């Protein structure tokens, strides 16, 4: 009986853990989806804003640069003139800026595709959707990191020298400084990396938990409590083996085999037992049990 009790305790603990995990995983999954949407917004902002590199007080000129768009102050004017178009890469100052534009743009596409994949939760298993979104987030993270690392390689462009001075070169901003868009892009790299890792964790843990639950069928649950008094069919065989019960075979009396059973015995059940009170009854005829028990 102690073995049987330990098995039920383990099953109850496994079910409580499963219920708690499913409840917490749903909350974590909702937060994961919200932060994925937030990353998509951040990614779009850093892609379109020309605030990756800009002038300082000691800079030669006035202006700031983005991935594909830059603004500078023209002589004898008081307004900044912005240049650069996505449909004409020749307007982008350097090849490094063009490469960074392509990779960050791919990062935006992958994260938008990930958001569209969230609709798959209505049609497929959660583990499958988490893995699909995880891979799209990995691709988005790789492209974002490449774009962030490639952008400083274009700081030696003539347009950048006109603003940041002659000391500017690759990975050296000279008299300029990085702006908020570039810092936000670096933060976004860590953000999407964490989201991708969390996506794989949620998908893998969901598969592991589902597989483990199949081996431990549990009792009925009512109002959050486990009813261990109910034993399903899958547990019945195991419980009988653990209690060491021997099977019993019921055999009929030799006189009843192949012959006609007396009419008096037809009135009584084959499994009824005679008691002392029944012997003195005037309404019951004499009968003998036609079944014999043999323990195997």
mmCIF file of N, CA, C and O in Angstrom, residues 29-38 40 111-126 129-130 132-134 136-137 199:
data_model
loop_
_atom_site.group_PDB
_atom_site.id
_atom_site.type_symbol
_atom_site.label_atom_id
_atom_site.label_comp_id
_atom_site.label_asym_id
_atom_site.label_seq_id
_atom_site.Cartn_x
_atom_site.Cartn_y
_atom_site.Cartn_z
ATOM 1 N N UNK A 29 3.615 33.760 -21.969
ATOM 2 C CA UNK A 29 3.412 33.829 -23.406
ATOM 3 C C UNK A 29 2.766 35.134 -23.846
ATOM 4 O O UNK A 29 3.126 35.692 -24.883
ATOM 5 N N UNK A 30 1.826 35.632 -23.054
ATOM 6 C CA UNK A 30 1.201 36.925 -23.377
ATOM 7 C C UNK A 30 2.230 38.048 -23.297
ATOM 8 O O UNK A 30 2.300 38.920 -24.183
ATOM 9 N N UNK A 31 3.063 38.031 -22.252
ATOM 10 C CA UNK A 31 4.116 39.053 -22.142
ATOM 11 C C UNK A 31 5.112 38.941 -23.289
ATOM 12 O O UNK A 31 5.585 39.959 -23.816
ATOM 13 N N UNK A 32 5.438 37.709 -23.659
ATOM 14 C CA UNK A 32 6.341 37.501 -24.787
ATOM 15 C C UNK A 32 5.767 38.114 -26.060
ATOM 16 O O UNK A 32 6.486 38.766 -26.835
ATOM 17 N N UNK A 33 4.477 37.925 -26.317
ATOM 18 C CA UNK A 33 3.863 38.517 -27.492
ATOM 19 C C UNK A 33 3.844 40.036 -27.447
ATOM 20 O O UNK A 33 4.088 40.702 -28.460
ATOM 21 N N UNK A 34 3.585 40.604 -26.251
ATOM 22 C CA UNK A 34 3.561 42.062 -26.120
ATOM 23 C C UNK A 34 4.940 42.652 -26.381
ATOM 24 O O UNK A 34 5.092 43.650 -27.115
ATOM 25 N N UNK A 35 5.980 42.044 -25.805
ATOM 26 C CA UNK A 35 7.337 42.558 -26.011
ATOM 27 C C UNK A 35 7.809 42.344 -27.445
ATOM 28 O O UNK A 35 8.650 43.108 -27.942
ATOM 29 N N UNK A 36 7.306 41.325 -28.114
ATOM 30 C CA UNK A 36 7.630 41.150 -29.529
ATOM 31 C C UNK A 36 7.066 42.296 -30.353
ATOM 32 O O UNK A 36 7.729 42.825 -31.256
ATOM 33 N N UNK A 37 5.837 42.688 -30.056
ATOM 34 C CA UNK A 37 5.246 43.838 -30.751
ATOM 35 C C UNK A 37 6.020 45.120 -30.424
ATOM 36 O O UNK A 37 6.252 45.967 -31.307
ATOM 37 N N UNK A 38 6.439 45.271 -29.165
ATOM 38 C CA UNK A 38 7.233 46.450 -28.783
ATOM 39 C C UNK A 38 8.555 46.481 -29.535
ATOM 40 O O UNK A 38 9.012 47.551 -29.980
ATOM 41 N N UNK A 40 9.100 45.229 -32.477
ATOM 42 C CA UNK A 40 8.806 45.596 -33.862
ATOM 43 C C UNK A 40 8.681 47.114 -34.003
ATOM 44 O O UNK A 40 9.184 47.706 -34.975
ATOM 45 N N UNK A 111 10.638 40.376 -38.085
ATOM 46 C CA UNK A 111 9.840 40.561 -36.870
ATOM 47 C C UNK A 111 8.368 40.794 -37.216
ATOM 48 O O UNK A 111 7.467 40.360 -36.477
ATOM 49 N N UNK A 112 8.092 41.444 -38.337
ATOM 50 C CA UNK A 112 6.697 41.586 -38.772
ATOM 51 C C UNK A 112 6.117 40.228 -39.169
ATOM 52 O O UNK A 112 4.941 39.943 -38.902
ATOM 53 N N UNK A 113 6.944 39.381 -39.769
ATOM 54 C CA UNK A 113 6.502 38.027 -40.081
ATOM 55 C C UNK A 113 6.218 37.232 -38.810
ATOM 56 O O UNK A 113 5.266 36.434 -38.747
ATOM 57 N N UNK A 114 7.032 37.455 -37.772
ATOM 58 C CA UNK A 114 6.808 36.799 -36.483
ATOM 59 C C UNK A 114 5.465 37.217 -35.887
ATOM 60 O O UNK A 114 4.738 36.379 -35.341
ATOM 61 N N UNK A 115 5.133 38.486 -35.989
ATOM 62 C CA UNK A 115 3.853 38.961 -35.465
ATOM 63 C C UNK A 115 2.694 38.335 -36.233
ATOM 64 O O UNK A 115 1.668 37.958 -35.647
ATOM 65 N N UNK A 116 2.855 38.185 -37.536
ATOM 66 C CA UNK A 116 1.802 37.517 -38.315
ATOM 67 C C UNK A 116 1.661 36.049 -37.915
ATOM 68 O O UNK A 116 0.551 35.494 -37.934
ATOM 69 N N UNK A 117 2.781 35.426 -37.533
ATOM 70 C CA UNK A 117 2.737 34.015 -37.125
ATOM 71 C C UNK A 117 1.994 33.823 -35.809
ATOM 72 O O UNK A 117 1.625 32.683 -35.476
ATOM 73 N N UNK A 118 1.771 34.886 -35.049
ATOM 74 C CA UNK A 118 1.014 34.748 -33.804
ATOM 75 C C UNK A 118 -0.414 34.279 -34.065
ATOM 76 O O UNK A 118 -1.042 33.674 -33.194
ATOM 77 N N UNK A 119 -0.908 34.536 -35.270
ATOM 78 C CA UNK A 119 -2.254 34.071 -35.609
ATOM 79 C C UNK A 119 -2.317 32.549 -35.718
ATOM 80 O O UNK A 119 -3.398 31.965 -35.664
ATOM 81 N N UNK A 120 -1.165 31.907 -35.865
ATOM 82 C CA UNK A 120 -1.136 30.450 -35.986
ATOM 83 C C UNK A 120 -1.506 29.753 -34.686
ATOM 84 O O UNK A 120 -1.748 28.541 -34.680
ATOM 85 N N UNK A 121 -1.531 30.485 -33.573
ATOM 86 C CA UNK A 121 -1.946 29.881 -32.308
ATOM 87 C C UNK A 121 -3.385 29.376 -32.373
ATOM 88 O O UNK A 121 -3.768 28.495 -31.595
ATOM 89 N N UNK A 122 -4.190 29.915 -33.292
ATOM 90 C CA UNK A 122 -5.575 29.482 -33.415
ATOM 91 C C UNK A 122 -5.702 28.197 -34.235
ATOM 92 O O UNK A 122 -6.775 27.592 -34.254
ATOM 93 N N UNK A 123 -4.635 27.787 -34.916
ATOM 94 C CA UNK A 123 -4.741 26.662 -35.839
ATOM 95 C C UNK A 123 -3.766 25.518 -35.528
ATOM 96 O O UNK A 123 -4.017 24.391 -35.945
ATOM 97 N N UNK A 124 -2.665 25.797 -34.839
ATOM 98 C CA UNK A 124 -1.649 24.776 -34.581
ATOM 99 C C UNK A 124 -1.356 24.699 -33.095
ATOM 100 O O UNK A 124 -1.801 25.548 -32.312
ATOM 101 N N UNK A 125 -0.577 23.688 -32.720
ATOM 102 C CA UNK A 125 -0.170 23.540 -31.337
ATOM 103 C C UNK A 125 0.752 24.687 -30.934
ATOM 104 O O UNK A 125 1.508 25.221 -31.751
ATOM 105 N N UNK A 126 0.704 25.036 -29.647
ATOM 106 C CA UNK A 126 1.493 26.169 -29.158
ATOM 107 C C UNK A 126 2.987 25.923 -29.331
ATOM 108 O O UNK A 126 3.740 26.842 -29.658
ATOM 109 N N UNK A 129 4.093 26.751 -32.900
ATOM 110 C CA UNK A 129 4.086 28.196 -33.177
ATOM 111 C C UNK A 129 5.250 28.883 -32.466
ATOM 112 O O UNK A 129 5.898 29.777 -33.032
ATOM 113 N N UNK A 130 5.536 28.473 -31.226
ATOM 114 C CA UNK A 130 6.659 29.062 -30.507
ATOM 115 C C UNK A 130 7.977 28.816 -31.235
ATOM 116 O O UNK A 130 8.844 29.696 -31.292
ATOM 117 N N UNK A 132 8.349 28.259 -34.525
ATOM 118 C CA UNK A 132 8.363 29.064 -35.752
ATOM 119 C C UNK A 132 8.717 30.516 -35.441
ATOM 120 O O UNK A 132 9.573 31.131 -36.099
ATOM 121 N N UNK A 133 8.053 31.083 -34.435
ATOM 122 C CA UNK A 133 8.342 32.471 -34.052
ATOM 123 C C UNK A 133 9.776 32.608 -33.530
ATOM 124 O O UNK A 133 10.433 33.637 -33.756
ATOM 125 N N UNK A 134 10.253 31.579 -32.830
ATOM 126 C CA UNK A 134 11.622 31.634 -32.320
ATOM 127 C C UNK A 134 12.646 31.737 -33.440
ATOM 128 O O UNK A 134 13.599 32.521 -33.352
ATOM 129 N N UNK A 136 12.137 32.884 -36.529
ATOM 130 C CA UNK A 136 12.034 34.203 -37.174
ATOM 131 C C UNK A 136 12.681 35.281 -36.312
ATOM 132 O O UNK A 136 13.310 36.209 -36.839
ATOM 133 N N UNK A 137 12.570 35.160 -34.992
ATOM 134 C CA UNK A 137 13.220 36.125 -34.107
ATOM 135 C C UNK A 137 14.735 35.965 -34.124
ATOM 136 O O UNK A 137 15.468 36.952 -34.002
ATOM 137 N N UNK A 199 11.198 32.158 -26.476
ATOM 138 C CA UNK A 199 10.288 31.447 -27.369
ATOM 139 C C UNK A 199 10.644 29.966 -27.443
ATOM 140 O O UNK A 199 9.771 29.093 -27.361
#
